[in-house]
PDB file of C-alpha atoms in Angstrom:
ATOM      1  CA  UNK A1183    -137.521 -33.557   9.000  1.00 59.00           C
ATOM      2  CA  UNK A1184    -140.067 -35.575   6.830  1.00 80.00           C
ATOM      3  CA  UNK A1185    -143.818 -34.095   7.657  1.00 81.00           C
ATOM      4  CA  UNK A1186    -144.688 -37.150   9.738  1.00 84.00           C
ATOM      5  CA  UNK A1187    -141.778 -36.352  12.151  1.00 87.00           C
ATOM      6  CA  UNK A1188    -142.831 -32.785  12.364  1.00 90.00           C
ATOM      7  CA  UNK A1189    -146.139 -33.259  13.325  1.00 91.00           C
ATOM      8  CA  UNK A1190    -145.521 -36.112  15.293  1.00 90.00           C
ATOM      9  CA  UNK A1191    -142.807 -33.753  17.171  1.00 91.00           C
ATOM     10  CA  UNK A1192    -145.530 -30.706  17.798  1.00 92.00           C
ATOM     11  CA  UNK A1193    -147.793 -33.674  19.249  1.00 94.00           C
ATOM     12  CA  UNK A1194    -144.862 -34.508  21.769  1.00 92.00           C
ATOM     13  CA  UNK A1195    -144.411 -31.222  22.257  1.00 94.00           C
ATOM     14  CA  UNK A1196    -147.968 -30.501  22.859  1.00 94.00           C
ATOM     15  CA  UNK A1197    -150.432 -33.238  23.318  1.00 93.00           C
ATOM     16  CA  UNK A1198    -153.740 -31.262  22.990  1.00 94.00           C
ATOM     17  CA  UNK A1199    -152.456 -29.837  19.988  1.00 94.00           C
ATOM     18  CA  UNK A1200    -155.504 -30.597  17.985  1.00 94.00           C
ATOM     19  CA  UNK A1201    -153.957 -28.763  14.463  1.00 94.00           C
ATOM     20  CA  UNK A1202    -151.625 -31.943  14.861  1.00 95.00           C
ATOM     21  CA  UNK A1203    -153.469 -34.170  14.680  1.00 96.00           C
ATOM     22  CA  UNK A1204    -155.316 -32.781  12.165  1.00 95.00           C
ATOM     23  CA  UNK A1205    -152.589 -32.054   9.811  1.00 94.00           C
ATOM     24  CA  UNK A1206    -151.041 -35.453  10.903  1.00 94.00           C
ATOM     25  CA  UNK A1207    -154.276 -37.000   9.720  1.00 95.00           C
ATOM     26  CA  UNK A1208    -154.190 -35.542   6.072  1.00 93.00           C
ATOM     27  CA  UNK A1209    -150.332 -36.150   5.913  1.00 92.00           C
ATOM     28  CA  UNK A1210    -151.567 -40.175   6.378  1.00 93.00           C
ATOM     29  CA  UNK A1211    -154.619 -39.827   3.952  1.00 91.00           C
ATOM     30  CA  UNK A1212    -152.208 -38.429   1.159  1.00 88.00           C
ATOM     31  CA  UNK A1213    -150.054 -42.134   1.352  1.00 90.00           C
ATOM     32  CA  UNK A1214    -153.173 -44.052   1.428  1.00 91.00           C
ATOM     33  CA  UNK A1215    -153.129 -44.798   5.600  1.00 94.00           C
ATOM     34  CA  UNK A1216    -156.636 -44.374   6.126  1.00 95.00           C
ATOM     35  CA  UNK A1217    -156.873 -46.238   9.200  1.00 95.00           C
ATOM     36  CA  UNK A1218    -154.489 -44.074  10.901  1.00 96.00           C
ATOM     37  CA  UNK A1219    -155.585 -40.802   9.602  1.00 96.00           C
ATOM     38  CA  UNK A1220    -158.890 -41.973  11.239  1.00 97.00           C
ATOM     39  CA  UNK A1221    -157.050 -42.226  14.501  1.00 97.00           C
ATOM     40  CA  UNK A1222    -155.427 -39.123  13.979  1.00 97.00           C
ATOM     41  CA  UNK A1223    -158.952 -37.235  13.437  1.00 97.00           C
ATOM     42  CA  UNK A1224    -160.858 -38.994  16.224  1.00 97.00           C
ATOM     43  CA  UNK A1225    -157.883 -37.707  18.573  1.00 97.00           C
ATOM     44  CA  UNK A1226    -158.220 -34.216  16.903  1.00 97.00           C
ATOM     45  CA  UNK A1227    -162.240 -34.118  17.496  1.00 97.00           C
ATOM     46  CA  UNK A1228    -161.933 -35.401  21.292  1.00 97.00           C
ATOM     47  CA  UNK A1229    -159.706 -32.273  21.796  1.00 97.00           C
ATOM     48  CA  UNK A1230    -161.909 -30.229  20.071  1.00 96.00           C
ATOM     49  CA  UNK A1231    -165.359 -31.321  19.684  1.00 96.00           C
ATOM     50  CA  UNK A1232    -166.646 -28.515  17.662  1.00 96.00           C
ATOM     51  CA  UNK A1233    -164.427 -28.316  15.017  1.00 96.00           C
ATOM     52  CA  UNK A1234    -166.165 -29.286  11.554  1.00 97.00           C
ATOM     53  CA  UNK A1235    -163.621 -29.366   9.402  1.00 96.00           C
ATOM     54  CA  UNK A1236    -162.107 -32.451  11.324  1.00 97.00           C
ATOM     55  CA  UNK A1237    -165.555 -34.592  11.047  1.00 98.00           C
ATOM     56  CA  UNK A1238    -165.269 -33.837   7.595  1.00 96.00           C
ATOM     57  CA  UNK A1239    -161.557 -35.022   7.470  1.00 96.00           C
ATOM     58  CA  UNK A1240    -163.295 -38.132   9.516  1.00 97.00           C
ATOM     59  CA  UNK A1241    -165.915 -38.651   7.193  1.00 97.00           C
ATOM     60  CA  UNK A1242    -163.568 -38.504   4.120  1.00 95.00           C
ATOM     61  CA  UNK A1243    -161.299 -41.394   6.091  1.00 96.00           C
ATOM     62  CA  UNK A1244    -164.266 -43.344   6.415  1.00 97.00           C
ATOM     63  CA  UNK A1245    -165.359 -43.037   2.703  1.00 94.00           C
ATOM     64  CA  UNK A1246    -161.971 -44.113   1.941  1.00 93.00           C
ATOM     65  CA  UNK A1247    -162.173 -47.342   3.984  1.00 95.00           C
ATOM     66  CA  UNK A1248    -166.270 -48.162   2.572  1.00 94.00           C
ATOM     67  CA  UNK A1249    -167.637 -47.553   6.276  1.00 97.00           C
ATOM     68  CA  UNK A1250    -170.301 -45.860   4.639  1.00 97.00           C
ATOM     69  CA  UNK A1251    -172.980 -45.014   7.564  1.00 97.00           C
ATOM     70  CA  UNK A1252    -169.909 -43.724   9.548  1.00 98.00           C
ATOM     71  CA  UNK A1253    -169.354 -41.431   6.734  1.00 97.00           C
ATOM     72  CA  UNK A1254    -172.628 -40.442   6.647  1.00 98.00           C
ATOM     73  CA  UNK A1255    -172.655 -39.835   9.999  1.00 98.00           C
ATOM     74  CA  UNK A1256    -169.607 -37.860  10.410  1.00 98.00           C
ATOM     75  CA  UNK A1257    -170.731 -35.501   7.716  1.00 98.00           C
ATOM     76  CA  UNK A1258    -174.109 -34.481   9.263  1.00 98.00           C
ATOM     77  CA  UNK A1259    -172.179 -33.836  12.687  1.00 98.00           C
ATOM     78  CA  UNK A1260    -169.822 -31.385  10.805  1.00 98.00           C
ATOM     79  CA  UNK A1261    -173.152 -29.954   9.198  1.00 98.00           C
ATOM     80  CA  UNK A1262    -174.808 -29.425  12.609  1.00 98.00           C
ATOM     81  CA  UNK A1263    -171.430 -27.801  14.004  1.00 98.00           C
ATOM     82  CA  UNK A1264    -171.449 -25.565  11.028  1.00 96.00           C
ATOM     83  CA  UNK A1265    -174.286 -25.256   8.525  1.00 95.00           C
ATOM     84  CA  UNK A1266    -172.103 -23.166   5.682  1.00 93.00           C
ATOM     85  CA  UNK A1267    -169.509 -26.334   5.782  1.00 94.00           C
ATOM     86  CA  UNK A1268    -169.955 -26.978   1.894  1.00 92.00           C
ATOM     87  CA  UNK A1269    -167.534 -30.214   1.966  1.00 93.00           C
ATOM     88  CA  UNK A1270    -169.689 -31.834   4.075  1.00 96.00           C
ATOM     89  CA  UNK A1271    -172.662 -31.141   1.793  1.00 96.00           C
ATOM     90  CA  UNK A1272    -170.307 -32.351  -0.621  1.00 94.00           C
ATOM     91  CA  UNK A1273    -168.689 -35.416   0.719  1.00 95.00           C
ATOM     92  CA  UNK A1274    -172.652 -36.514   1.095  1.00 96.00           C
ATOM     93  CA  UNK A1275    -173.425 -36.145  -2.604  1.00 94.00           C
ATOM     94  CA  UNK A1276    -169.903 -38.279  -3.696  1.00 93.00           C
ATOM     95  CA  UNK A1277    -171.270 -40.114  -0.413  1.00 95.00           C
ATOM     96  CA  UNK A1278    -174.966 -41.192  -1.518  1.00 95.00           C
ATOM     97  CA  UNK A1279    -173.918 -41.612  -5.497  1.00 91.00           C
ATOM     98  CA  UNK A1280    -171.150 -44.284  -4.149  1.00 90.00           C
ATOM     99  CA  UNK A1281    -174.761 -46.346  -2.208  1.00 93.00           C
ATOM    100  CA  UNK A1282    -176.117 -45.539  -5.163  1.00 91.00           C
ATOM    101  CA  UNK A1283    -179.177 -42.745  -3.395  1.00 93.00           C
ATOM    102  CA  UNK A1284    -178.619 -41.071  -6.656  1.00 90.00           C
ATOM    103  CA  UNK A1285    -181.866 -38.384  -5.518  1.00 91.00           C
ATOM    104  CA  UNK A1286    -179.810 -37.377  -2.649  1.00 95.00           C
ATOM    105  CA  UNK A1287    -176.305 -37.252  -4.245  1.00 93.00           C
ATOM    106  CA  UNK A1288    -177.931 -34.173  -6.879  1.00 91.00           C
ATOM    107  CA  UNK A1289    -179.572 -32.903  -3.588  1.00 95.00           C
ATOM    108  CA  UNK A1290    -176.578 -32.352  -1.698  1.00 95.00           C
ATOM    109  CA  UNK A1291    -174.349 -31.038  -4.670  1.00 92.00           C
ATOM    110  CA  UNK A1292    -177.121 -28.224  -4.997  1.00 91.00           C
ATOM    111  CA  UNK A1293    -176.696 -27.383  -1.586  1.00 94.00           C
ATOM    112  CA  UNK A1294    -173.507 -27.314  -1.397  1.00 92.00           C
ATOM    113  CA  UNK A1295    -173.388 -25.525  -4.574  1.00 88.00           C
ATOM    114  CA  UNK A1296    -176.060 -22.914  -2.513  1.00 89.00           C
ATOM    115  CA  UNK A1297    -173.579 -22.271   0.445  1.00 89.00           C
ATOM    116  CA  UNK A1298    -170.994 -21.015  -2.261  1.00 84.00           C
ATOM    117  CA  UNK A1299    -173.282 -18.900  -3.818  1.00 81.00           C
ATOM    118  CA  UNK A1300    -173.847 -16.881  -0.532  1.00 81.00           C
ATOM    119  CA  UNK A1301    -170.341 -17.515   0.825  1.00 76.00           C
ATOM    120  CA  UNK A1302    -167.743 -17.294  -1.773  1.00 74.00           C
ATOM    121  CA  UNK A1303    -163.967 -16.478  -0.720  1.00 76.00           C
ATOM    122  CA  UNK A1304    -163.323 -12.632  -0.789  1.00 82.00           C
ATOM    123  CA  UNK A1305    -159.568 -13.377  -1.323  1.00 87.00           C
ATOM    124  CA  UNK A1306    -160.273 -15.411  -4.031  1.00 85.00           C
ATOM    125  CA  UNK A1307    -163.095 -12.474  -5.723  1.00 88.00           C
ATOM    126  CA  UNK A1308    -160.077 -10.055  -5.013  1.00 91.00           C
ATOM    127  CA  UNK A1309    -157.754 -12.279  -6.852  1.00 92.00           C
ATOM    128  CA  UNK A1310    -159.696 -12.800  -9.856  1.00 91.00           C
ATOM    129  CA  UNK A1311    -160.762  -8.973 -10.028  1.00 93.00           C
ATOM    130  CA  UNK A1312    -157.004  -7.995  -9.961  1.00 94.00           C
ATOM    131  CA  UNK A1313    -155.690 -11.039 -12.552  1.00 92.00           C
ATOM    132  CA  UNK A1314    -158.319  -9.817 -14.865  1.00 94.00           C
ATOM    133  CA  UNK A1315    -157.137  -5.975 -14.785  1.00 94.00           C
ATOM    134  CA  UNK A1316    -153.589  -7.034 -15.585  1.00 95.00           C
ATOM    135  CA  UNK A1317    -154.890  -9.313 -18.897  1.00 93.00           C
ATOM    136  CA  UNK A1318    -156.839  -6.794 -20.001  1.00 93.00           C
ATOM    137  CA  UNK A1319    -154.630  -4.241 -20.132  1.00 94.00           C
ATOM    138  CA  UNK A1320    -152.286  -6.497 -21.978  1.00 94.00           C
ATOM    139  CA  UNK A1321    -155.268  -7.605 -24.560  1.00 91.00           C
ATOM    140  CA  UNK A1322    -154.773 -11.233 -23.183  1.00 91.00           C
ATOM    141  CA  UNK A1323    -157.651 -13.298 -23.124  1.00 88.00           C
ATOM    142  CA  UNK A1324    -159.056 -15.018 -19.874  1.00 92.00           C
ATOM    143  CA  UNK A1325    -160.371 -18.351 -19.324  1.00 91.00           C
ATOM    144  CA  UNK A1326    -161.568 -19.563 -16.037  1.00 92.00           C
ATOM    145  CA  UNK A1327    -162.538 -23.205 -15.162  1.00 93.00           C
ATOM    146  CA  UNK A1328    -164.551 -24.613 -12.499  1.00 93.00           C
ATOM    147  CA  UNK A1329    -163.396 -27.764 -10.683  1.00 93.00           C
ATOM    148  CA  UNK A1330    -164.920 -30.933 -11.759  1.00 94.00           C
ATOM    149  CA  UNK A1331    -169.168 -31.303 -11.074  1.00 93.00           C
ATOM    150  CA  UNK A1332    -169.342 -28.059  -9.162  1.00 92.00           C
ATOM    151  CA  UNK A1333    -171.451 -25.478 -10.795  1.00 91.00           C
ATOM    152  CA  UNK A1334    -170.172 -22.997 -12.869  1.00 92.00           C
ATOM    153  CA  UNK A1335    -172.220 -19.858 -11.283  1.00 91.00           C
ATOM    154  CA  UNK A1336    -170.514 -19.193  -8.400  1.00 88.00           C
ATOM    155  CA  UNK A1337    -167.346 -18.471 -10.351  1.00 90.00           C
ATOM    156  CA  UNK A1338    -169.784 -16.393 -12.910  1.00 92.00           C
ATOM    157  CA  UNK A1339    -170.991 -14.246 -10.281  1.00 90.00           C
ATOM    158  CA  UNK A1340    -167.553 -13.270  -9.137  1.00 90.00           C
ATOM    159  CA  UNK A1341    -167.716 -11.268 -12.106  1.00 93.00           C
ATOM    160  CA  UNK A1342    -170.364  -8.032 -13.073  1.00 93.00           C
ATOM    161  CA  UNK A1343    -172.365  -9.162 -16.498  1.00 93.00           C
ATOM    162  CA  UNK A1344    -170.157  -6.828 -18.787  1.00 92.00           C
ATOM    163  CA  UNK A1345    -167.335  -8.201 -17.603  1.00 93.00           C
ATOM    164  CA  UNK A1346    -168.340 -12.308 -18.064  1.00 93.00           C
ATOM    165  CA  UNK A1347    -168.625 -10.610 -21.754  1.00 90.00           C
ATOM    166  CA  UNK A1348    -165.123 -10.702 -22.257  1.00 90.00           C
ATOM    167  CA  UNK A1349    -164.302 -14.246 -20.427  1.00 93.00           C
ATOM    168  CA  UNK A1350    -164.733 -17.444 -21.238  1.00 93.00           C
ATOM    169  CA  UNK A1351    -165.981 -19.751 -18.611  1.00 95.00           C
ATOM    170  CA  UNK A1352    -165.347 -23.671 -18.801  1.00 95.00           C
ATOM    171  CA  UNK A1353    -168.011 -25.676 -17.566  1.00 95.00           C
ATOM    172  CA  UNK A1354    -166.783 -28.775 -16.061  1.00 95.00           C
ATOM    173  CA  UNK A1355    -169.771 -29.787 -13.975  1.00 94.00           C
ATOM    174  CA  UNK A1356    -172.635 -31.646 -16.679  1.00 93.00           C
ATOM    175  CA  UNK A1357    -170.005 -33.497 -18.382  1.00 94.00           C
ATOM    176  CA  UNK A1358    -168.301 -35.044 -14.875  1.00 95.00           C
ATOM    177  CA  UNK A1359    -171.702 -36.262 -13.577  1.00 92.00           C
ATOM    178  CA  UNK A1360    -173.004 -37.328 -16.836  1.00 93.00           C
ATOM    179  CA  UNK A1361    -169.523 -39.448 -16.211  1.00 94.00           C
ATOM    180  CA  UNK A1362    -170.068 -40.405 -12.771  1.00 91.00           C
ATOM    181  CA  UNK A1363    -173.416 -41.940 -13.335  1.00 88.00           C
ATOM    182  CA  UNK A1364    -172.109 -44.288 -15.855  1.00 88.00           C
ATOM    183  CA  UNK A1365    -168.765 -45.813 -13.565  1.00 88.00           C
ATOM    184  CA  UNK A1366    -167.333 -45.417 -10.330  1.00 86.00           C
ATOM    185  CA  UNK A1367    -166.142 -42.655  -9.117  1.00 89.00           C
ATOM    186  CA  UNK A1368    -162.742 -44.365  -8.553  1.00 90.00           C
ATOM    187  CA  UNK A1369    -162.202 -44.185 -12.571  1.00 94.00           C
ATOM    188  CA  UNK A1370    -162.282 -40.039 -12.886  1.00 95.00           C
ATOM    189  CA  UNK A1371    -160.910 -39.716  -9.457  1.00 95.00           C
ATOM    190  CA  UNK A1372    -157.974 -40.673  -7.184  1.00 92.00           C
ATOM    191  CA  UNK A1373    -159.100 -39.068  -4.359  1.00 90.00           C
ATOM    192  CA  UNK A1374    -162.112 -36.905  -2.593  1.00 87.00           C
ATOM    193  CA  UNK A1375    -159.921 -34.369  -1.031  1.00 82.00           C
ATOM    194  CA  UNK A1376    -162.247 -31.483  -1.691  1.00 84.00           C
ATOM    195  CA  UNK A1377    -165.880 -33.250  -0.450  1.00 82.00           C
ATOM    196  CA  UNK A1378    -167.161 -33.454  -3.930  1.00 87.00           C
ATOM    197  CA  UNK A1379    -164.269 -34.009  -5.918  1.00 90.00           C
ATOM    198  CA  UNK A1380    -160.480 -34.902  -5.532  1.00 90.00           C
ATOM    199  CA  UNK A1381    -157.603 -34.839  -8.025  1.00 93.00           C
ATOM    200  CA  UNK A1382    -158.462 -36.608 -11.011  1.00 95.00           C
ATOM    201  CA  UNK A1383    -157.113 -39.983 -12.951  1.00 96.00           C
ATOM    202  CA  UNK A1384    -155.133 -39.970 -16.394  1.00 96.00           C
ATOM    203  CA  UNK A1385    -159.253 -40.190 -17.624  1.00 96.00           C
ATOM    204  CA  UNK A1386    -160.432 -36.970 -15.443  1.00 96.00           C
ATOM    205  CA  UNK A1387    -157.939 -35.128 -16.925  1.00 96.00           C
ATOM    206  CA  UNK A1388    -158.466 -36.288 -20.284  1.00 95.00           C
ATOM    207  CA  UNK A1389    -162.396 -35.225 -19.801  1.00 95.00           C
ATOM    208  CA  UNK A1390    -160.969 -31.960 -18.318  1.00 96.00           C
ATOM    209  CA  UNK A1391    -158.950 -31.551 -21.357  1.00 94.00           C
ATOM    210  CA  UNK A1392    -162.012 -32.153 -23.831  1.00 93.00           C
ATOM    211  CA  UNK A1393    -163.736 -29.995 -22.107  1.00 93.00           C
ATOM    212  CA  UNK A1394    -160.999 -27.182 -22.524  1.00 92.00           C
ATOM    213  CA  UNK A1395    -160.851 -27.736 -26.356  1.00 90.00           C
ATOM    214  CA  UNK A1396    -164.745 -28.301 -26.987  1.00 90.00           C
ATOM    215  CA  UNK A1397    -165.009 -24.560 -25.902  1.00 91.00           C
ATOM    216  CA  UNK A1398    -162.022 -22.752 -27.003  1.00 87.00           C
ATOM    217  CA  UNK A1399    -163.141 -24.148 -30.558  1.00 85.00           C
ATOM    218  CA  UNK A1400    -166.568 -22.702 -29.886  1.00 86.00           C
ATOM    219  CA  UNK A1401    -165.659 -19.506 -28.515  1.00 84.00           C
ATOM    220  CA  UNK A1402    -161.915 -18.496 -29.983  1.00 74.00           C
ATOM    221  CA  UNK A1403    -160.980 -20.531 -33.042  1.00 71.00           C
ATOM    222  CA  UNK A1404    -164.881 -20.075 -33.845  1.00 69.00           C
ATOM    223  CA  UNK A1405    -164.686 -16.600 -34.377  1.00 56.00           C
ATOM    224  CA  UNK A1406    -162.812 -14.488 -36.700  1.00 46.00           C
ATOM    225  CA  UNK A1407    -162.109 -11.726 -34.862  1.00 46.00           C
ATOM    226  CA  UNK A1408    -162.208 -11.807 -31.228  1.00 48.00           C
ATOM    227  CA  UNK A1409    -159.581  -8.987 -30.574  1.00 49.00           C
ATOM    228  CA  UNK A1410    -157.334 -10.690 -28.383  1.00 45.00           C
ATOM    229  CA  UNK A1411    -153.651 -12.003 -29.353  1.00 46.00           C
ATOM    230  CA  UNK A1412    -153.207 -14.549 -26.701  1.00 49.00           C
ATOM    231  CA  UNK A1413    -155.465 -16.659 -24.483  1.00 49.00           C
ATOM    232  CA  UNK A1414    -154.169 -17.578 -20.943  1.00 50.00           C
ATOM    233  CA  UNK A1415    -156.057 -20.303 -19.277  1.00 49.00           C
ATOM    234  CA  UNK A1416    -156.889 -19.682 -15.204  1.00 49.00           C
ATOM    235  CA  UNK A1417    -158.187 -22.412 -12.828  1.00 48.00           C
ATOM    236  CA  UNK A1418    -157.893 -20.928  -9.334  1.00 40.00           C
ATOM    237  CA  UNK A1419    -161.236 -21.405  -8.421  1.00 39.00           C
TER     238      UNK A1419
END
C-alpha cells in the first residue's frame, strides 16, 4: 500500500474522517501537489471547522501556490481558533517577508517565538534533561542547535543556568534572517513545513554547517582544556 492508497482507503472507509484528509493533504504537499492538498484541507476543515492545525496546513498550500491574501487569511483563522498555534504566527512572518511587510515578518517571528517561551514541549524538556545525564556521565560533550531563524532561548531555558555552563548552544537564527533579507526564501529553503522554516537547500545546509564550525572553533578547539574527550552534536529541538 503506497500512503496515498491508505489514506485514500480510510476516506472510503470513513468519509468524515477528517485525520484523512488531513494526512492525505500533507502526503500531496510532500510531491509538490499543492492544488490537491488544498482540496484535501478544505474537505478536512468543513468536517471540522475548529481544527487549527488544518488552516495552517491550508495556509501553507496557499503560500505554496503565491495566493498570498488566502494565506494570510487562513493563518489568522487558525490564530483565532487557537491563540498558542505558533506555526501560524510563523507561517505569517515567512508570509509578510515573501510581500515584502518586512515590520510584520520580525513581528510575527517574536510572537511566535513568545508562545514557545510559555509553551514549550514537556516531552521534549524530558528528553533533553535525560540525554544530558547520560553524556555527562560519560564526559561527552553536548551541543544543541536551534532550527533555522527561531530563537535560541527557548531551547536555553530548557536548561537551569549551571547547566547551559557545560553546553554549547548553536545559534542559527541571526545568521538565517540576515540571509533571508538579502534573497528569496526559495534559495535557503525547499519547503515551509514547520510555519517559519522548512527543510533547507544544498545552501541552508551549508549556512547550517558554518554555523556549526564558527562555534565549535570558538568554544572547543578555542580552548585548551575543556575536560571533555568527545563532542556529540544534538538537534532535536
Amino acid at each position: 500500500y503506497s500512503v496515498y492508497a491508505m489514506y485514500k482507503k480510510a476516506i472510503e472507509l470513513n468519509p468524515k474522517n477528517e485525520t484523512a484528509y488531513l494526512e492525505l493533504g500533507r502526503s500531496y504537499r510532500d510531491k509538490g501537489r499543492h492544488a490537491e492538498s488544498e482540496e484535501m484541507y478544505r474537505r478536512a476543515i468543513e468536517l471540522d471547522p475548529k481544527n487549527a492545525e488544518s488552516y495552517c496546513e491550508l495556509g501553507l498550500s496557499y503560500m505554496y501556490q503565491k495566493k498570498y491574501p488566502q494565506a494570510e487569511e487562513a493563518f489568522n483563522k487558525a490564530i483565532d481558533i487557537n491563540p498558542k498555534k505558533d506555526r501560524a504566527y510563523g507561517g505569517l512572518a515567512i508570509l509578510y517577508r515573501e510581500i515584502g511587510k518586512y515590520n510584520l515578518t520580525e513581528e510575527y517571528y517574536q510572537k511566535s517565538d513568545k508562545i514557545r517561551l510559555k509553551y514549550y514541549n514537556s516531552m521534549t524538556i524530558r528528553n533533553y534533561h535525560e540525554l544530558k545525564n547520560i553524556f555527562d556521565k560519560r564526559k561527552i560533550k553536548l551541543v544543541c542547535m536551534q532550527y533555522p531563524v527561531r530563537s535560541i532561548v527557548p531551547l536555553k531555558n530548557i536548561f537551569s543556568p549551571d547547566e547551559r555552563k557545560t553546553i554549547i548552544f548553536v545559534d542559527n537564527e541571526k545568521t538565517f534572517k540576515e540571509a533571508l533579507r538579502k534573497t528569496s526564501y526559495s534559495v535557503y529553503f525547499q519547503d515551509v513545513f514547520a510555519g517559519d522554516f522548512g527543510h533547507c537547500t544544498a545552501k541552508g545546509n551549508r549556512l547550517i554547517a558554518e554555523n556549526i564550525f564558527r562555534t565549535m572553533l570558538s568554544e572547543i578547539f578555542g580552548k585548551r582544556d575543556n575536560g571533555f574527550k568527545q563532542v556529540y552534536i544534538l538537534n532535536l529541538n
